[in-house]
């Protein structure tokens, strides 16, 4: 029996609201075709993401009424006829990128650019502009297609609920941070620079430690977020202070370069120094300048092809002043794009369940009810050093990560 379904919806730049939307059907968006391979979830946890904030700030082409939410963990309450291995009652993590499991990209593990789930371009996501029209999951209920392929079932529901504030990070920011670190070549003994101490940057820094880095340096302009990075053993650089980044790196490491660097900021980057204005190529140029020759750069930070609020005509179409010659001269390697969550989420789940990492503590998971989502967006936009976890159905009992 259908229940009321409320969802966070984009209203206008700087404003979201919680509105009643249609209860999900086992039906493909905009096609009105039966989705027998899908399930409907009662959502246990769904998180506010920095990518959502880009839309809410008016920095994408998102229309009024865009549903929000691509970080989803939930319980299966209905399964389509063709779902074989996921069962009603299963507690599952939902990769933010939707994938069919059948196309050339999915078969090679590139689930972030599935060819069959978005008529406009490769790749799709829940509740995101230009990502296929899929309804967002900052809601009570949501429909997930290709369930047998997409969903990661937690082996023990009681154990999972005890770890839910860690496991909810598997839908996006933990695999995204890990992907940034892994593709940058972080390994035993690596020295690493992570640009950005937002939730993805903090998740990346924790991932670097999990991968065995000897020193992880996090740079940001937000003192509260830098303090959060320090709380689990990172070195930090306050980018509002004077001084060149290589010199600041040298003060920590004794040399002005790192083995690996990761851009966890994206296209709304600012320059350095107190009161610095937006300069979208800053972080890309920074990471090239401080990565050792023949090193690797991970770029999980979001870059877009359409930015109405861009600082100039080039920035509005994603054309930035990147020092490509520097990257070429240093023989650097770059990895960009949506993280293929399914490449990592199972092993990261096992790391959480076996207490090898406490990702919820690292990103300061903070639980809020669905009706407080608008305030959560406001606080996050002001730079709160928190990862807001929405508890839409009141199923999360603990307030801090275990």
Short mmCIF file of C-alpha atoms in Angstrom, two decimals:
data_model
loop_
_atom_site.label_atom_id
_atom_site.label_comp_id
_atom_site.label_asym_id
_atom_site.label_seq_id
_atom_site.Cartn_x
_atom_site.Cartn_y
_atom_site.Cartn_z
CA UNK A 1 0.00 0.00 0.00
CA UNK A 2 1.44 3.37 -1.03
CA UNK A 3 2.52 5.68 1.78
CA UNK A 4 3.23 9.39 1.87
CA UNK A 5 6.58 10.21 0.30
CA UNK A 6 8.35 13.45 1.11
CA UNK A 7 11.55 14.54 -0.67
CA UNK A 8 14.02 17.42 -0.61
CA UNK A 9 13.47 19.58 -3.69
CA UNK A 10 15.50 22.43 -5.21
CA UNK A 11 13.42 25.62 -5.24
CA UNK A 12 15.79 28.40 -6.31
CA UNK A 13 19.44 29.37 -5.69
CA UNK A 14 20.06 29.06 -1.98
CA UNK A 15 16.77 27.39 -1.17
CA UNK A 16 15.42 23.84 -0.85
CA UNK A 17 12.18 22.60 0.63
CA UNK A 18 10.70 19.30 1.77
CA UNK A 19 7.73 18.51 -0.45
CA UNK A 20 5.35 15.61 -0.99
CA UNK A 21 6.13 13.74 -4.21
CA UNK A 22 4.64 10.68 -5.82
CA UNK A 23 5.24 7.36 -4.11
CA UNK A 24 7.73 5.46 -6.28
CA UNK A 25 6.58 2.96 -8.87
CA UNK A 26 8.48 0.13 -10.49
CA UNK A 27 8.62 2.21 -13.63
CA UNK A 28 11.43 3.81 -15.62
CA UNK A 29 11.55 7.63 -15.49
CA UNK A 30 9.95 9.53 -18.35
CA UNK A 31 9.30 6.27 -20.23
CA UNK A 32 6.32 4.93 -18.25
CA UNK A 33 7.70 1.47 -18.96
CA UNK A 34 7.54 -1.25 -16.31
CA UNK A 35 10.78 -1.72 -14.37
CA UNK A 36 10.61 -5.39 -13.46
CA UNK A 37 14.31 -5.41 -12.52
CA UNK A 38 13.87 -2.71 -9.85
CA UNK A 39 13.06 -2.50 -6.16
CA UNK A 40 11.48 0.08 -3.90
CA UNK A 41 13.42 1.04 -0.79
CA UNK A 42 12.31 2.47 2.50
CA UNK A 43 15.22 4.80 3.10
CA UNK A 44 17.24 4.34 6.28
CA UNK A 45 19.91 6.99 5.65
CA UNK A 46 20.50 9.55 2.91
CA UNK A 47 23.18 12.21 2.98
CA UNK A 48 23.67 15.80 1.87
CA UNK A 49 26.56 15.95 -0.61
CA UNK A 50 28.75 18.78 -1.83
CA UNK A 51 27.59 17.93 -5.34
CA UNK A 52 24.05 18.73 -4.23
CA UNK A 53 25.29 22.10 -3.01
CA UNK A 54 26.53 23.01 -6.49
CA UNK A 55 22.94 22.69 -7.71
CA UNK A 56 21.47 24.49 -4.72
CA UNK A 57 23.88 27.40 -5.17
CA UNK A 58 22.60 27.79 -8.72
CA UNK A 59 25.89 26.66 -10.23
CA UNK A 60 24.33 24.10 -12.56
CA UNK A 61 21.41 24.08 -14.98
CA UNK A 62 19.16 22.28 -12.45
CA UNK A 63 15.50 23.32 -12.92
CA UNK A 64 13.15 24.37 -10.16
CA UNK A 65 11.58 21.25 -8.70
CA UNK A 66 14.66 19.07 -9.18
CA UNK A 67 14.48 16.28 -6.59
CA UNK A 68 17.69 15.80 -4.63
CA UNK A 69 19.66 12.99 -3.08
CA UNK A 70 22.05 10.42 -4.52
CA UNK A 71 23.55 8.96 -1.32
CA UNK A 72 21.09 6.26 -0.33
CA UNK A 73 20.99 3.34 2.10
CA UNK A 74 17.70 1.52 2.58
CA UNK A 75 15.57 -1.55 3.20
CA UNK A 76 13.92 -3.37 0.31
CA UNK A 77 10.13 -3.31 0.72
CA UNK A 78 9.08 -4.33 -2.80
CA UNK A 79 10.91 -6.20 -5.56
CA UNK A 80 10.10 -6.46 -9.26
CA UNK A 81 9.29 -9.71 -10.99
CA UNK A 82 12.78 -10.12 -12.48
CA UNK A 83 14.79 -9.46 -9.30
CA UNK A 84 16.36 -12.79 -8.35
CA UNK A 85 18.96 -12.31 -5.64
CA UNK A 86 17.91 -9.23 -3.67
CA UNK A 87 14.99 -9.96 -1.33
CA UNK A 88 12.35 -7.97 0.52
CA UNK A 89 13.80 -7.12 3.94
CA UNK A 90 17.42 -6.81 2.76
CA UNK A 91 19.34 -3.77 4.00
CA UNK A 92 21.39 -2.38 1.12
CA UNK A 93 23.75 0.35 -0.01
CA UNK A 94 22.92 2.08 -3.30
CA UNK A 95 25.82 3.29 -5.50
CA UNK A 96 25.09 6.87 -6.49
CA UNK A 97 25.82 6.07 -10.12
CA UNK A 98 23.08 4.06 -11.78
CA UNK A 99 24.29 1.25 -14.03
CA UNK A 100 22.60 -1.37 -16.19
CA UNK A 101 25.18 -4.15 -15.86
CA UNK A 102 24.78 -5.01 -19.53
CA UNK A 103 26.57 -2.38 -21.62
CA UNK A 104 30.21 -2.24 -22.69
CA UNK A 105 31.12 0.19 -19.91
CA UNK A 106 29.46 -1.81 -17.14
CA UNK A 107 31.13 -5.01 -18.32
CA UNK A 108 34.53 -3.35 -17.99
CA UNK A 109 33.79 -1.96 -14.52
CA UNK A 110 33.22 1.62 -15.67
CA UNK A 111 29.81 1.89 -14.00
CA UNK A 112 30.08 5.66 -13.66
CA UNK A 113 29.57 6.03 -17.41
CA UNK A 114 26.92 3.39 -18.12
CA UNK A 115 25.59 3.79 -21.65
CA UNK A 116 21.98 2.74 -21.09
CA UNK A 117 20.60 4.73 -18.15
CA UNK A 118 20.70 8.30 -19.43
CA UNK A 119 19.56 9.32 -22.92
CA UNK A 120 21.52 12.59 -22.77
CA UNK A 121 25.04 11.35 -22.00
CA UNK A 122 26.96 8.44 -20.47
CA UNK A 123 26.37 8.05 -16.73
CA UNK A 124 23.39 8.62 -14.46
CA UNK A 125 22.64 9.39 -10.82
CA UNK A 126 19.64 9.78 -8.55
CA UNK A 127 18.31 13.29 -8.03
CA UNK A 128 20.84 15.13 -10.16
CA UNK A 129 20.59 17.50 -13.09
CA UNK A 130 21.27 16.01 -16.55
CA UNK A 131 21.69 12.58 -15.01
CA UNK A 132 18.78 10.73 -16.57
CA UNK A 133 15.73 12.07 -14.75
CA UNK A 134 15.93 9.58 -11.87
CA UNK A 135 14.08 10.67 -8.74
CA UNK A 136 16.23 11.68 -5.77
CA UNK A 137 16.65 9.77 -2.55
CA UNK A 138 16.56 12.47 0.13
CA UNK A 139 13.11 11.07 0.70
CA UNK A 140 11.11 8.42 2.54
CA UNK A 141 11.10 6.00 -0.41
CA UNK A 142 12.90 5.59 -3.72
CA UNK A 143 12.97 3.23 -6.69
CA UNK A 144 16.27 1.58 -7.66
CA UNK A 145 16.59 -0.11 -11.08
CA UNK A 146 18.74 -3.13 -12.05
CA UNK A 147 18.63 -4.10 -8.38
CA UNK A 148 20.57 -7.37 -8.59
CA UNK A 149 23.42 -5.53 -10.27
CA UNK A 150 23.44 -2.23 -8.38
CA UNK A 151 22.70 -3.05 -4.76
CA UNK A 152 25.22 -4.07 -2.11
CA UNK A 153 23.51 -6.18 0.54
CA UNK A 154 24.82 -5.95 4.10
CA UNK A 155 25.39 -9.49 5.43
CA UNK A 156 23.87 -8.90 8.89
CA UNK A 157 21.12 -6.28 9.41
CA UNK A 158 21.66 -5.84 13.15
CA UNK A 159 25.41 -5.39 12.72
CA UNK A 160 24.79 -2.99 9.85
CA UNK A 161 22.44 -0.82 11.87
CA UNK A 162 25.10 -0.55 14.57
CA UNK A 163 27.50 0.72 11.90
CA UNK A 164 24.96 2.63 9.83
CA UNK A 165 26.67 6.02 10.17
CA UNK A 166 29.77 4.48 8.61
CA UNK A 167 28.00 2.28 6.07
CA UNK A 168 25.89 5.17 4.74
CA UNK A 169 29.12 6.65 3.37
CA UNK A 170 29.47 3.68 0.97
CA UNK A 171 26.94 5.15 -1.46
CA UNK A 172 29.33 7.93 -2.50
CA UNK A 173 31.90 9.79 -0.47
CA UNK A 174 33.91 6.88 0.90
CA UNK A 175 34.36 5.17 -2.51
CA UNK A 176 34.84 8.59 -4.10
CA UNK A 177 37.57 9.57 -1.65
CA UNK A 178 39.14 6.12 -1.95
CA UNK A 179 39.01 6.29 -5.76
CA UNK A 180 40.83 9.61 -5.67
CA UNK A 181 43.54 8.16 -3.45
CA UNK A 182 43.81 4.84 -5.28
CA UNK A 183 44.04 6.39 -8.75
CA UNK A 184 46.67 8.83 -7.47
CA UNK A 185 48.80 5.81 -6.59
CA UNK A 186 48.67 6.13 -2.82
CA UNK A 187 50.33 3.12 -1.22
CA UNK A 188 52.53 2.08 1.70
CA UNK A 189 54.72 5.01 2.73
CA UNK A 190 53.30 7.55 0.29
CA UNK A 191 53.31 11.25 1.06
CA UNK A 192 50.01 12.76 -0.04
CA UNK A 193 48.35 16.15 -0.46
CA UNK A 194 44.54 16.28 -0.37
CA UNK A 195 43.03 19.54 -1.60
CA UNK A 196 39.82 20.25 0.30
CA UNK A 197 38.63 19.29 3.78
CA UNK A 198 34.96 18.90 2.96
CA UNK A 199 33.41 15.45 3.43
CA UNK A 200 34.96 14.00 0.25
CA UNK A 201 38.37 15.42 1.16
CA UNK A 202 38.14 14.00 4.68
CA UNK A 203 37.00 10.64 3.29
CA UNK A 204 39.93 10.75 0.87
CA UNK A 205 42.40 11.55 3.66
CA UNK A 206 41.08 8.63 5.72
CA UNK A 207 41.35 6.42 2.62
CA UNK A 208 44.97 7.45 2.17
CA UNK A 209 45.66 6.28 5.70
CA UNK A 210 43.86 3.01 4.99
CA UNK A 211 46.08 2.54 1.93
CA UNK A 212 49.21 3.01 4.06
CA UNK A 213 50.30 6.60 3.43
CA UNK A 214 53.04 7.81 5.74
CA UNK A 215 51.94 11.47 5.73
CA UNK A 216 48.60 12.91 4.64
CA UNK A 217 48.43 16.69 4.28
CA UNK A 218 45.04 18.37 3.88
CA UNK A 219 44.73 21.92 2.57
CA UNK A 220 41.67 24.14 3.01
CA UNK A 221 40.59 27.67 3.91
CA UNK A 222 38.10 26.54 6.57
CA UNK A 223 39.69 26.27 10.02
CA UNK A 224 36.91 24.12 11.47
CA UNK A 225 37.28 21.59 8.67
CA UNK A 226 41.05 21.57 9.03
CA UNK A 227 40.61 20.83 12.73
CA UNK A 228 38.42 17.88 11.75
CA UNK A 229 41.25 16.60 9.52
CA UNK A 230 43.69 16.92 12.42
CA UNK A 231 41.34 14.89 14.63
CA UNK A 232 42.32 11.67 12.87
CA UNK A 233 46.01 12.35 12.33
CA UNK A 234 46.35 14.50 9.22
CA UNK A 235 48.79 17.34 8.78
CA UNK A 236 47.05 20.52 7.60
CA UNK A 237 47.75 23.67 5.60
CA UNK A 238 45.61 26.77 6.05
CA UNK A 239 45.38 28.24 2.56
CA UNK A 240 44.27 31.62 3.90
CA UNK A 241 47.83 32.10 5.23
CA UNK A 242 50.54 33.69 3.14
CA UNK A 243 53.15 31.59 1.39
CA UNK A 244 53.40 29.39 -1.67
CA UNK A 245 51.98 25.89 -1.42
CA UNK A 246 55.27 24.13 -2.33
CA UNK A 247 57.00 26.03 0.50
CA UNK A 248 54.26 25.03 2.91
CA UNK A 249 54.60 21.42 1.82
CA UNK A 250 58.37 21.65 2.37
CA UNK A 251 57.88 22.87 5.93
CA UNK A 252 56.12 19.58 6.68
CA UNK A 253 58.02 17.10 4.53
CA UNK A 254 61.39 18.72 4.03
CA UNK A 255 60.81 18.87 0.28
CA UNK A 256 58.27 20.81 -1.82
CA UNK A 257 56.66 17.78 -3.47
CA UNK A 258 54.43 14.82 -2.57
CA UNK A 259 54.17 11.38 -4.10
CA UNK A 260 50.48 11.81 -4.86
CA UNK A 261 47.86 14.57 -4.85
CA UNK A 262 44.08 14.56 -5.00
CA UNK A 263 41.68 17.35 -5.99
CA UNK A 264 38.61 17.06 -3.74
CA UNK A 265 37.39 20.61 -4.42
CA UNK A 266 36.27 20.87 -8.03
CA UNK A 267 35.08 23.77 -10.13
CA UNK A 268 34.16 26.22 -7.35
CA UNK A 269 37.77 26.48 -6.19
CA UNK A 270 39.16 29.74 -4.82
CA UNK A 271 42.61 31.23 -4.97
CA UNK A 272 44.92 31.36 -1.96
CA UNK A 273 45.11 33.97 0.78
CA UNK A 274 42.67 35.75 3.03
CA UNK A 275 39.47 36.69 1.20
CA UNK A 276 40.55 35.01 -2.04
CA UNK A 277 38.01 35.06 -4.84
CA UNK A 278 36.93 32.19 -7.07
CA UNK A 279 39.60 30.91 -9.44
CA UNK A 280 38.40 27.54 -10.75
CA UNK A 281 41.70 26.18 -12.06
CA UNK A 282 43.56 26.86 -8.80
CA UNK A 283 43.47 23.38 -7.35
CA UNK A 284 44.29 21.64 -10.62
CA UNK A 285 47.34 23.84 -11.02
CA UNK A 286 48.28 23.40 -7.35
CA UNK A 287 48.27 19.62 -7.50
CA UNK A 288 50.36 19.62 -10.66
CA UNK A 289 52.90 21.95 -9.06
CA UNK A 290 53.45 19.80 -5.96
CA UNK A 291 53.22 16.25 -7.37
CA UNK A 292 56.59 14.64 -8.02
CA UNK A 293 57.62 13.96 -11.61
CA UNK A 294 55.93 10.89 -13.12
CA UNK A 295 53.43 11.01 -10.29
CA UNK A 296 49.65 10.64 -10.40
CA UNK A 297 46.83 13.06 -9.69
CA UNK A 298 43.34 11.96 -8.66
CA UNK A 299 40.49 14.32 -9.54
CA UNK A 300 37.26 13.18 -7.85
CA UNK A 301 36.27 16.83 -7.39
CA UNK A 302 33.35 17.76 -9.65
CA UNK A 303 33.83 19.72 -12.88
CA UNK A 304 30.87 20.62 -15.07
CA UNK A 305 30.23 21.54 -18.69
CA UNK A 306 27.57 24.10 -17.79
CA UNK A 307 27.97 26.63 -14.95
CA UNK A 308 25.63 29.64 -15.10
CA UNK A 309 27.55 31.24 -12.23
CA UNK A 310 31.00 30.85 -13.78
CA UNK A 311 33.38 33.79 -13.36
CA UNK A 312 33.82 34.26 -17.10
CA UNK A 313 32.50 32.92 -20.40
CA UNK A 314 35.08 30.13 -20.48
CA UNK A 315 34.27 28.98 -16.96
CA UNK A 316 30.57 28.87 -17.83
CA UNK A 317 31.28 26.02 -20.24
CA UNK A 318 33.93 24.30 -18.13
CA UNK A 319 36.93 25.67 -20.02
CA UNK A 320 39.54 26.49 -17.39
CA UNK A 321 43.06 27.95 -17.38
CA UNK A 322 44.88 24.72 -16.57
CA UNK A 323 48.67 24.64 -16.93
CA UNK A 324 48.67 21.56 -19.10
CA UNK A 325 52.22 22.20 -20.19
CA UNK A 326 53.38 21.77 -16.59
CA UNK A 327 51.56 18.45 -16.30
CA UNK A 328 52.99 17.28 -19.60
CA UNK A 329 56.55 18.32 -18.71
CA UNK A 330 56.34 16.39 -15.42
CA UNK A 331 54.84 13.28 -17.07
CA UNK A 332 51.89 13.36 -14.70
CA UNK A 333 48.90 11.05 -14.99
CA UNK A 334 45.34 12.21 -14.30
CA UNK A 335 42.15 10.31 -13.41
CA UNK A 336 38.85 12.19 -13.62
CA UNK A 337 35.13 11.52 -13.70
CA UNK A 338 32.41 9.90 -11.62
CA UNK A 339 33.71 7.26 -9.26
CA UNK A 340 32.69 3.74 -10.29
CA UNK A 341 31.37 2.95 -6.80
CA UNK A 342 30.88 -0.75 -7.45
CA UNK A 343 34.61 -1.15 -8.02
CA UNK A 344 35.26 -0.45 -4.34
CA UNK A 345 32.18 -0.62 -2.14
CA UNK A 346 32.29 -4.28 -1.12
CA UNK A 347 35.86 -4.20 0.19
CA UNK A 348 35.23 -0.86 1.88
CA UNK A 349 32.16 -2.36 3.56
CA UNK A 350 34.34 -5.15 4.91
CA UNK A 351 36.87 -2.63 6.22
CA UNK A 352 34.06 -0.86 8.09
CA UNK A 353 32.46 -4.02 9.48
CA UNK A 354 35.84 -5.25 10.73
CA UNK A 355 36.82 -1.93 12.33
CA UNK A 356 39.70 -1.17 9.98
CA UNK A 357 38.35 2.35 9.46
CA UNK A 358 35.85 4.65 11.19
CA UNK A 359 34.77 6.77 8.26
CA UNK A 360 31.73 8.22 10.06
CA UNK A 361 34.00 9.76 12.69
CA UNK A 362 36.44 11.02 10.09
CA UNK A 363 33.75 13.01 8.27
CA UNK A 364 31.84 13.89 11.47
CA UNK A 365 28.55 12.19 10.55
CA UNK A 366 25.68 14.22 12.02
CA UNK A 367 22.11 12.90 11.98
CA UNK A 368 19.15 15.18 11.20
CA UNK A 369 15.47 14.47 10.46
CA UNK A 370 14.10 15.03 6.97
CA UNK A 371 12.27 18.21 7.93
CA UNK A 372 15.59 19.78 9.00
CA UNK A 373 17.19 19.20 5.59
CA UNK A 374 16.82 22.89 4.54
CA UNK A 375 18.76 23.97 7.63
CA UNK A 376 21.32 21.23 6.98
CA UNK A 377 21.89 22.64 3.51
CA UNK A 378 22.32 26.14 4.94
CA UNK A 379 24.79 25.00 7.59
CA UNK A 380 26.76 22.92 5.11
CA UNK A 381 26.93 25.86 2.71
CA UNK A 382 28.37 27.99 5.53
CA UNK A 383 31.21 25.49 5.89
CA UNK A 384 30.13 23.31 8.81
CA UNK A 385 32.65 20.53 9.42
CA UNK A 386 29.91 17.92 9.33
CA UNK A 387 28.51 15.29 7.01
CA UNK A 388 24.75 15.60 7.38
CA UNK A 389 22.97 12.24 7.42
CA UNK A 390 19.21 12.55 6.92
CA UNK A 391 17.08 10.09 8.91
CA UNK A 392 13.82 10.27 6.93
CA UNK A 393 11.92 7.42 8.56
CA UNK A 394 13.36 7.66 12.08
CA UNK A 395 15.13 4.31 11.77
CA UNK A 396 18.55 5.55 12.94
CA UNK A 397 18.73 5.57 16.73
CA UNK A 398 22.35 6.51 17.43
CA UNK A 399 23.53 10.11 17.03
CA UNK A 400 27.27 9.48 16.71
CA UNK A 401 29.28 6.87 14.76
CA UNK A 402 30.03 3.71 16.78
#
